[in-house]
Every structure is written in structure tokens, then in C-alpha cells.
């Protein structure tokens, strides 16, 4: 099943410097839902197309684009809970596994409770082979660097939208890959939880 996303907004009234200053790790989320427009914006920030020839918001060594973003939906207006793959070229979601995963995310993130509180979670994954074919073993490091770029883009975009966000690197790789039913070619590299802040 495919779900078209609303087009991402290409401007906002929030200056970059404000986002840099206000970005903070948030570990307590409300159970309020997100709008599809907000999810669209977060995914576009992570990996969206922003230039001719398929260039993306995130830089990529050799423009090989080894990253994929998997979206775990818990509470989004009009979207069934489940795991979705973001297709940047068509700016849409492809359902890859039905059903919520927030309880599993807590387990996979070694009992960090906030991992299960997001309205959505973006799991940045990497296909190392795409990079090692050109760069040898160094390709692995390059994929990790790129994941950092993508995560920071999401954190700054979430800040511009007034959402809470946390980038998490402490998780069990194999357990997370199994819980999300990721393809074998893709390693989970970064977990980003987003939602409305608990106030
Ligand atoms: C690579 C990386 C991994 C992180 N992993 C976790 C994590 O698993 N759990 C967590 O609570 N915070 C995690 N954090 C968030 C840091 O604890 C947080 O950025 C730091 O305390 C500084 O606070 P600030 O982000 O509000 O500036 C991670 C941050 C980075 C950069």
C-alpha cells in the first residue's frame, strides 16, 4: 500500500539560527497526533529531493545515497499504525509492515521509555554495500557520517515545527532490524523519535 504525502513546504517563518539555538533533546512526549503535513516535512528534511538529478536535502559521498528512512507510525492523522518506507523520488510512503511498534521500540532501545512515546519514529538505515563498492571499507564510515547529517536535518526541522525530537543511538541493531522487518541489505543506523512535547 502506498500513501502520497502532502508536498513539503519550501519556506517557513523560522530562521535557521532560531532552530539551531532552540534545538534540544526532548524525552517526554504527549499522546497528541501529528498531521501528515508535519510527517511529510520531517521526511523531506531527512532525505527529500531538493535539486536537479535527484539531489537530496542531505549531502551524500559520491551522491550514492545509501540511506533509507523507515517511518514507524503510532499516531498520525489518516495513517494506519505500521512501518513504512519513505520513497524520496515520489515523496510517498510504502507500507512494509502493518501494526504499531512503539512497545517494541522501547525494548529495542534497551528500555529507554521515550522510544515508545513518539507519534512517529524515523529509523535511518544504511546499505553499506552501495558505499563499499566505490569506497572500500571507508564506505561504512561515510554511511555513518551521512546518517548524522540526516538526523540533524530532522532535529532542526522538528524544532522549526515546534515538535519534540530525540536522536537515539543506543539500541540493539539485530532486534531493531527484526522488529521493523527491515530488508537484510539495510542496517539500522539512527533512531529519531518525534511528536508533540509533553507540557
Ligand atoms: C549519536 C547520538 C546518540 C544519542 N543517543 C541517545 C540515546 O540513545 N538516548 C538518549 O536519551 N539520548 C541520546 N542522545 C542525545 C544526547 O544525550 C543529547 O544530545 C545530549 O545530552 C545533549 O543534549 P541536547 O541534545 O539537548 O543538546 C544521543 C545523541 C547523539 C548525538
PDB file of C-alpha atoms and ligand atoms in Angstrom:
ATOM      1  CA  UNK A   1       0.000   0.000   0.000  1.00  0.00           C
ATOM      2  CA  UNK A   2       1.273   3.459  -0.913  1.00  0.00           C
ATOM      3  CA  UNK A   3       0.345   6.744   0.735  1.00  0.00           C
ATOM      4  CA  UNK A   4       1.068  10.037  -1.000  1.00  0.00           C
ATOM      5  CA  UNK A   5       2.395  12.719   1.290  1.00  0.00           C
ATOM      6  CA  UNK A   6       1.437  16.384   1.069  1.00  0.00           C
ATOM      7  CA  UNK A   7       4.199  18.388  -0.652  1.00  0.00           C
ATOM      8  CA  UNK A   8       6.808  19.711   1.751  1.00  0.00           C
ATOM      9  CA  UNK A   9       6.797  23.441   2.428  1.00  0.00           C
ATOM     10  CA  UNK A  10       9.922  25.046   0.999  1.00  0.00           C
ATOM     11  CA  UNK A  11       9.905  28.103   3.237  1.00  0.00           C
ATOM     12  CA  UNK A  12       9.000  28.895   6.823  1.00  0.00           C
ATOM     13  CA  UNK A  13       8.994  31.883   9.113  1.00  0.00           C
ATOM     14  CA  UNK A  14      11.525  30.315  11.493  1.00  0.00           C
ATOM     15  CA  UNK A  15      15.132  31.377  10.887  1.00  0.00           C
ATOM     16  CA  UNK A  16      17.807  28.679  10.848  1.00  0.00           C
ATOM     17  CA  UNK A  17      19.614  30.396  13.724  1.00  0.00           C
ATOM     18  CA  UNK A  18      16.486  30.112  15.867  1.00  0.00           C
ATOM     19  CA  UNK A  19      16.311  26.373  15.143  1.00  0.00           C
ATOM     20  CA  UNK A  20      19.996  25.937  15.983  1.00  0.00           C
ATOM     21  CA  UNK A  21      19.524  27.820  19.248  1.00  0.00           C
ATOM     22  CA  UNK A  22      16.268  26.119  20.248  1.00  0.00           C
ATOM     23  CA  UNK A  23      17.029  22.523  19.254  1.00  0.00           C
ATOM     24  CA  UNK A  24      17.084  20.396  22.412  1.00  0.00           C
ATOM     25  CA  UNK A  25      16.702  16.728  23.069  1.00  0.00           C
ATOM     26  CA  UNK A  26      13.135  16.018  24.195  1.00  0.00           C
ATOM     27  CA  UNK A  27      12.387  12.875  26.208  1.00  0.00           C
ATOM     28  CA  UNK A  28       8.734  13.372  27.177  1.00  0.00           C
ATOM     29  CA  UNK A  29       6.036  13.351  24.524  1.00  0.00           C
ATOM     30  CA  UNK A  30       2.282  13.915  24.719  1.00  0.00           C
ATOM     31  CA  UNK A  31      -0.026  11.400  23.063  1.00  0.00           C
ATOM     32  CA  UNK A  32      -1.335  14.023  20.602  1.00  0.00           C
ATOM     33  CA  UNK A  33      -1.350  13.064  16.947  1.00  0.00           C
ATOM     34  CA  UNK A  34       0.731  14.567  14.193  1.00  0.00           C
ATOM     35  CA  UNK A  35      -0.616  15.827  10.889  1.00  0.00           C
ATOM     36  CA  UNK A  36       0.566  14.243   7.649  1.00  0.00           C
ATOM     37  CA  UNK A  37       1.962  17.632   6.626  1.00  0.00           C
ATOM     38  CA  UNK A  38       4.320  17.522   9.635  1.00  0.00           C
ATOM     39  CA  UNK A  39       5.452  13.971   8.857  1.00  0.00           C
ATOM     40  CA  UNK A  40       5.982  14.971   5.235  1.00  0.00           C
ATOM     41  CA  UNK A  41       8.191  17.836   6.357  1.00  0.00           C
ATOM     42  CA  UNK A  42      10.319  15.658   8.666  1.00  0.00           C
ATOM     43  CA  UNK A  43      10.931  13.052   5.969  1.00  0.00           C
ATOM     44  CA  UNK A  44      11.709  15.656   3.347  1.00  0.00           C
ATOM     45  CA  UNK A  45      14.240  17.198   5.726  1.00  0.00           C
ATOM     46  CA  UNK A  46      15.859  13.784   6.202  1.00  0.00           C
ATOM     47  CA  UNK A  47      16.122  12.645   2.597  1.00  0.00           C
ATOM     48  CA  UNK A  48      13.807  14.673   0.376  1.00  0.00           C
ATOM     49  CA  UNK A  49      14.629  15.700  -3.163  1.00  0.00           C
ATOM     50  CA  UNK A  50      15.847  19.286  -3.324  1.00  0.00           C
ATOM     51  CA  UNK A  51      17.810  19.555  -6.562  1.00  0.00           C
ATOM     52  CA  UNK A  52      18.017  18.567 -10.193  1.00  0.00           C
ATOM     53  CA  UNK A  53      19.043  14.979 -10.864  1.00  0.00           C
ATOM     54  CA  UNK A  54      17.606  13.706  -7.607  1.00  0.00           C
ATOM     55  CA  UNK A  55      19.964  15.574  -5.265  1.00  0.00           C
ATOM     56  CA  UNK A  56      18.676  15.480  -1.693  1.00  0.00           C
ATOM     57  CA  UNK A  57      18.445  17.733   1.364  1.00  0.00           C
ATOM     58  CA  UNK A  58      21.218  15.646   2.909  1.00  0.00           C
ATOM     59  CA  UNK A  59      24.724  15.541   1.390  1.00  0.00           C
ATOM     60  CA  UNK A  60      25.986  12.135   0.247  1.00  0.00           C
ATOM     61  CA  UNK A  61      29.522  10.941  -0.517  1.00  0.00           C
ATOM     62  CA  UNK A  62      29.654  10.320  -4.272  1.00  0.00           C
ATOM     63  CA  UNK A  63      25.912  11.143  -4.381  1.00  0.00           C
ATOM     64  CA  UNK A  64      25.338   7.417  -3.869  1.00  0.00           C
ATOM     65  CA  UNK A  65      22.559   7.876  -1.306  1.00  0.00           C
ATOM     66  CA  UNK A  66      22.958   4.736   0.803  1.00  0.00           C
ATOM     67  CA  UNK A  67      20.318   5.785   3.353  1.00  0.00           C
ATOM     68  CA  UNK A  68      16.671   4.839   3.582  1.00  0.00           C
ATOM     69  CA  UNK A  69      14.194   6.230   6.087  1.00  0.00           C
ATOM     70  CA  UNK A  70      11.702   3.861   7.650  1.00  0.00           C
ATOM     71  CA  UNK A  71       8.808   5.535   9.406  1.00  0.00           C
ATOM     72  CA  UNK A  72       7.174   3.871  12.385  1.00  0.00           C
ATOM     73  CA  UNK A  73       3.704   5.382  12.655  1.00  0.00           C
ATOM     74  CA  UNK A  74       1.953   5.340  16.018  1.00  0.00           C
ATOM     75  CA  UNK A  75      -0.341   8.343  15.883  1.00  0.00           C
ATOM     76  CA  UNK A  76      -0.689  10.319  12.653  1.00  0.00           C
ATOM     77  CA  UNK A  77      -3.900  11.736  11.243  1.00  0.00           C
ATOM     78  CA  UNK A  78      -5.152   9.439   8.455  1.00  0.00           C
ATOM     79  CA  UNK A  79      -2.237   6.952   8.592  1.00  0.00           C
ATOM     80  CA  UNK A  80      -2.611   3.399   9.866  1.00  0.00           C
ATOM     81  CA  UNK A  81      -0.047   2.392  12.506  1.00  0.00           C
ATOM     82  CA  UNK A  82       2.746   0.423  10.886  1.00  0.00           C
ATOM     83  CA  UNK A  83       6.182   0.556   9.354  1.00  0.00           C
ATOM     84  CA  UNK A  84       6.563   2.497   6.111  1.00  0.00           C
ATOM     85  CA  UNK A  85       9.489   3.103   3.763  1.00  0.00           C
ATOM     86  CA  UNK A  86       9.888   6.668   2.554  1.00  0.00           C
ATOM     87  CA  UNK A  87      10.338   6.964  -1.199  1.00  0.00           C
ATOM     88  CA  UNK A  88      12.068  10.334  -1.735  1.00  0.00           C
ATOM     89  CA  UNK A  89      11.675  10.350  -5.522  1.00  0.00           C
ATOM     90  CA  UNK A  90       7.903  10.108  -5.322  1.00  0.00           C
ATOM     91  CA  UNK A  91       7.615  11.680  -1.841  1.00  0.00           C
ATOM     92  CA  UNK A  92       5.351   8.921  -0.615  1.00  0.00           C
ATOM     93  CA  UNK A  93       5.221   6.133   1.933  1.00  0.00           C
ATOM     94  CA  UNK A  94       5.144   2.437   1.158  1.00  0.00           C
ATOM     95  CA  UNK A  95       3.700   0.242   3.909  1.00  0.00           C
ATOM     96  CA  UNK A  96       6.212  -2.524   4.678  1.00  0.00           C
ATOM     97  CA  UNK A  97       4.731  -3.981   7.876  1.00  0.00           C
ATOM     98  CA  UNK A  98       1.319  -3.333   9.427  1.00  0.00           C
ATOM     99  CA  UNK A  99       0.755  -2.562  13.111  1.00  0.00           C
ATOM    100  CA  UNK A 100       2.260  -0.260  15.730  1.00  0.00           C
ATOM    101  CA  UNK A 101       5.765  -0.888  17.037  1.00  0.00           C
ATOM    102  CA  UNK A 102       6.184   1.557  19.946  1.00  0.00           C
ATOM    103  CA  UNK A 103       6.393  -1.136  22.639  1.00  0.00           C
ATOM    104  CA  UNK A 104       8.969  -2.971  20.512  1.00  0.00           C
ATOM    105  CA  UNK A 105      10.924   0.251  20.088  1.00  0.00           C
ATOM    106  CA  UNK A 106      11.291   0.564  23.857  1.00  0.00           C
ATOM    107  CA  UNK A 107      12.698  -2.978  24.030  1.00  0.00           C
ATOM    108  CA  UNK A 108      14.999  -2.439  21.061  1.00  0.00           C
ATOM    109  CA  UNK A 109      16.290   0.806  22.571  1.00  0.00           C
ATOM    110  CA  UNK A 110      17.269  -1.053  25.738  1.00  0.00           C
ATOM    111  CA  UNK A 111      14.275   0.028  27.806  1.00  0.00           C
ATOM    112  CA  UNK A 112      14.508   3.743  27.085  1.00  0.00           C
ATOM    113  CA  UNK A 113      10.864   4.686  27.666  1.00  0.00           C
ATOM    114  CA  UNK A 114      10.857   7.720  25.397  1.00  0.00           C
ATOM    115  CA  UNK A 115      11.482   5.441  22.402  1.00  0.00           C
ATOM    116  CA  UNK A 116       7.871   4.313  22.751  1.00  0.00           C
ATOM    117  CA  UNK A 117       6.328   7.757  23.143  1.00  0.00           C
ATOM    118  CA  UNK A 118       6.697   9.208  19.661  1.00  0.00           C
ATOM    119  CA  UNK A 119       3.784   9.835  17.332  1.00  0.00           C
ATOM    120  CA  UNK A 120       6.323   8.761  14.726  1.00  0.00           C
ATOM    121  CA  UNK A 121       9.844   7.410  14.690  1.00  0.00           C
ATOM    122  CA  UNK A 122      12.209   7.703  11.774  1.00  0.00           C
ATOM    123  CA  UNK A 123      14.693   4.882  11.533  1.00  0.00           C
ATOM    124  CA  UNK A 124      17.600   5.870   9.310  1.00  0.00           C
ATOM    125  CA  UNK A 125      19.082   2.766   7.734  1.00  0.00           C
ATOM    126  CA  UNK A 126      22.153   2.320   5.548  1.00  0.00           C
ATOM    127  CA  UNK A 127      23.020  -0.018   2.692  1.00  0.00           C
ATOM    128  CA  UNK A 128      26.773  -0.365   3.249  1.00  0.00           C
ATOM    129  CA  UNK A 129      27.346  -2.229   0.003  1.00  0.00           C
ATOM    130  CA  UNK A 130      26.376   0.820  -2.023  1.00  0.00           C
ATOM    131  CA  UNK A 131      29.260   2.677  -0.381  1.00  0.00           C
ATOM    132  CA  UNK A 132      31.903  -0.051  -0.037  1.00  0.00           C
ATOM    133  CA  UNK A 133      31.583  -0.883  -3.748  1.00  0.00           C
ATOM    134  CA  UNK A 134      33.067   2.544  -4.501  1.00  0.00           C
ATOM    135  CA  UNK A 135      34.980   3.499  -1.358  1.00  0.00           C
ATOM    136  CA  UNK A 136      36.027   0.145   0.125  1.00  0.00           C
ATOM    137  CA  UNK A 137      35.835  -0.220   3.925  1.00  0.00           C
ATOM    138  CA  UNK A 138      35.764   3.567   4.316  1.00  0.00           C
ATOM    139  CA  UNK A 139      32.285   3.453   2.797  1.00  0.00           C
ATOM    140  CA  UNK A 140      30.963   2.253   6.145  1.00  0.00           C
ATOM    141  CA  UNK A 141      32.222   5.369   7.877  1.00  0.00           C
ATOM    142  CA  UNK A 142      30.800   7.526   5.103  1.00  0.00           C
ATOM    143  CA  UNK A 143      27.341   5.996   5.567  1.00  0.00           C
ATOM    144  CA  UNK A 144      27.522   6.742   9.302  1.00  0.00           C
ATOM    145  CA  UNK A 145      28.503  10.344   8.625  1.00  0.00           C
ATOM    146  CA  UNK A 146      25.583  10.703   6.258  1.00  0.00           C
ATOM    147  CA  UNK A 147      23.165   9.326   8.843  1.00  0.00           C
ATOM    148  CA  UNK A 148      24.322  12.105  11.191  1.00  0.00           C
ATOM    149  CA  UNK A 149      23.515  14.707   8.561  1.00  0.00           C
ATOM    150  CA  UNK A 150      20.046  13.264   8.024  1.00  0.00           C
ATOM    151  CA  UNK A 151      19.336  13.119  11.753  1.00  0.00           C
ATOM    152  CA  UNK A 152      20.407  16.711  12.307  1.00  0.00           C
ATOM    153  CA  UNK A 153      18.182  17.824   9.435  1.00  0.00           C
ATOM    154  CA  UNK A 154      15.234  16.104  11.142  1.00  0.00           C
ATOM    155  CA  UNK A 155      16.076  17.636  14.521  1.00  0.00           C
ATOM    156  CA  UNK A 156      16.237  21.144  13.075  1.00  0.00           C
ATOM    157  CA  UNK A 157      13.063  20.648  11.037  1.00  0.00           C
ATOM    158  CA  UNK A 158      11.213  19.330  14.097  1.00  0.00           C
ATOM    159  CA  UNK A 159      12.378  22.393  16.014  1.00  0.00           C
ATOM    160  CA  UNK A 160      11.067  24.675  13.255  1.00  0.00           C
ATOM    161  CA  UNK A 161       7.705  22.889  13.514  1.00  0.00           C
ATOM    162  CA  UNK A 162       7.653  23.228  17.321  1.00  0.00           C
ATOM    163  CA  UNK A 163       7.794  19.454  17.794  1.00  0.00           C
ATOM    164  CA  UNK A 164       9.754  17.440  20.317  1.00  0.00           C
ATOM    165  CA  UNK A 165      12.526  15.233  18.945  1.00  0.00           C
ATOM    166  CA  UNK A 166      15.266  12.919  20.159  1.00  0.00           C
ATOM    167  CA  UNK A 167      18.009  11.256  18.127  1.00  0.00           C
ATOM    168  CA  UNK A 168      18.939   7.922  19.684  1.00  0.00           C
ATOM    169  CA  UNK A 169      21.964   5.779  19.004  1.00  0.00           C
ATOM    170  CA  UNK A 170      21.658   3.301  21.869  1.00  0.00           C
ATOM    171  CA  UNK A 171      19.727   0.307  20.536  1.00  0.00           C
ATOM    172  CA  UNK A 172      20.113  -3.368  19.676  1.00  0.00           C
ATOM    173  CA  UNK A 173      20.782  -3.454  15.914  1.00  0.00           C
ATOM    174  CA  UNK A 174      19.594  -7.010  15.291  1.00  0.00           C
ATOM    175  CA  UNK A 175      16.495  -6.678  17.480  1.00  0.00           C
ATOM    176  CA  UNK A 176      15.511  -3.433  15.770  1.00  0.00           C
ATOM    177  CA  UNK A 177      16.029  -4.837  12.278  1.00  0.00           C
ATOM    178  CA  UNK A 178      13.839  -7.821  13.207  1.00  0.00           C
ATOM    179  CA  UNK A 179      11.133  -5.744  14.901  1.00  0.00           C
ATOM    180  CA  UNK A 180      10.789  -3.489  11.866  1.00  0.00           C
ATOM    181  CA  UNK A 181      11.173  -6.344   9.353  1.00  0.00           C
ATOM    182  CA  UNK A 182      13.945  -4.450   7.586  1.00  0.00           C
ATOM    183  CA  UNK A 183      15.488  -5.928   4.447  1.00  0.00           C
ATOM    184  CA  UNK A 184      18.814  -7.681   5.137  1.00  0.00           C
ATOM    185  CA  UNK A 185      20.703  -5.198   2.985  1.00  0.00           C
ATOM    186  CA  UNK A 186      19.840  -2.322   5.352  1.00  0.00           C
ATOM    187  CA  UNK A 187      21.400  -1.736   8.777  1.00  0.00           C
ATOM    188  CA  UNK A 188      19.580   0.491  11.262  1.00  0.00           C
ATOM    189  CA  UNK A 189      21.914   3.420  11.995  1.00  0.00           C
ATOM    190  CA  UNK A 190      19.910   6.015  13.881  1.00  0.00           C
ATOM    191  CA  UNK A 191      16.524   6.206  15.600  1.00  0.00           C
ATOM    192  CA  UNK A 192      14.748   9.566  15.718  1.00  0.00           C
ATOM    193  CA  UNK A 193      11.603   9.883  17.802  1.00  0.00           C
ATOM    194  CA  UNK A 194       9.261  12.816  17.149  1.00  0.00           C
ATOM    195  CA  UNK A 195       5.940  14.056  18.444  1.00  0.00           C
ATOM    196  CA  UNK A 196       4.326  16.849  20.384  1.00  0.00           C
ATOM    197  CA  UNK A 197       6.113  17.751  23.569  1.00  0.00           C
ATOM    198  CA  UNK A 198       4.595  16.806  26.896  1.00  0.00           C
ATOM    199  CA  UNK A 199       3.709  20.078  28.647  1.00  0.00           C
TER     200      UNK A 199
HETATM  201  C1  LIG B   1      24.879   9.906  18.243  1.00  0.00           C
HETATM  202  C2  LIG B   1      23.952  10.248  19.388  1.00  0.00           C
HETATM  203  C3  LIG B   1      23.278   9.242  20.041  1.00  0.00           C
HETATM  204  C4  LIG B   1      22.394   9.532  21.090  1.00  0.00           C
HETATM  205  N1  LIG B   1      21.706   8.511  21.669  1.00  0.00           N
HETATM  206  C5  LIG B   1      20.855   8.792  22.685  1.00  0.00           C
HETATM  207  C6  LIG B   1      20.109   7.745  23.287  1.00  0.00           C
HETATM  208  O1  LIG B   1      20.170   6.591  22.880  1.00  0.00           O
HETATM  209  N2  LIG B   1      19.282   8.069  24.315  1.00  0.00           N
HETATM  210  C7  LIG B   1      19.151   9.363  24.763  1.00  0.00           C
HETATM  211  O2  LIG B   1      18.391   9.573  25.703  1.00  0.00           O
HETATM  212  N3  LIG B   1      19.837  10.374  24.191  1.00  0.00           N
HETATM  213  C8  LIG B   1      20.669  10.132  23.161  1.00  0.00           C
HETATM  214  N4  LIG B   1      21.335  11.155  22.544  1.00  0.00           N
HETATM  215  C9  LIG B   1      21.043  12.560  22.935  1.00  0.00           C
HETATM  216  C10 LIG B   1      22.137  13.163  23.843  1.00  0.00           C
HETATM  217  O3  LIG B   1      22.053  12.616  25.140  1.00  0.00           O
HETATM  218  C11 LIG B   1      21.926  14.689  23.867  1.00  0.00           C
HETATM  219  O4  LIG B   1      22.131  15.197  22.566  1.00  0.00           O
HETATM  220  C12 LIG B   1      22.891  15.387  24.834  1.00  0.00           C
HETATM  221  O5  LIG B   1      22.518  15.109  26.163  1.00  0.00           O
HETATM  222  C13 LIG B   1      22.934  16.906  24.640  1.00  0.00           C
HETATM  223  O6  LIG B   1      21.632  17.489  24.842  1.00  0.00           O
HETATM  224  P1  LIG B   1      20.883  18.331  23.709  1.00  0.00           P
HETATM  225  O7  LIG B   1      20.656  17.422  22.535  1.00  0.00           O
HETATM  226  O8  LIG B   1      19.589  18.768  24.340  1.00  0.00           O
HETATM  227  O9  LIG B   1      21.739  19.479  23.328  1.00  0.00           O
HETATM  228  C14 LIG B   1      22.217  10.892  21.508  1.00  0.00           C
HETATM  229  C15 LIG B   1      22.898  11.904  20.833  1.00  0.00           C
HETATM  230  C16 LIG B   1      23.755  11.594  19.789  1.00  0.00           C
HETATM  231  C17 LIG B   1      24.464  12.706  19.062  1.00  0.00           C
END
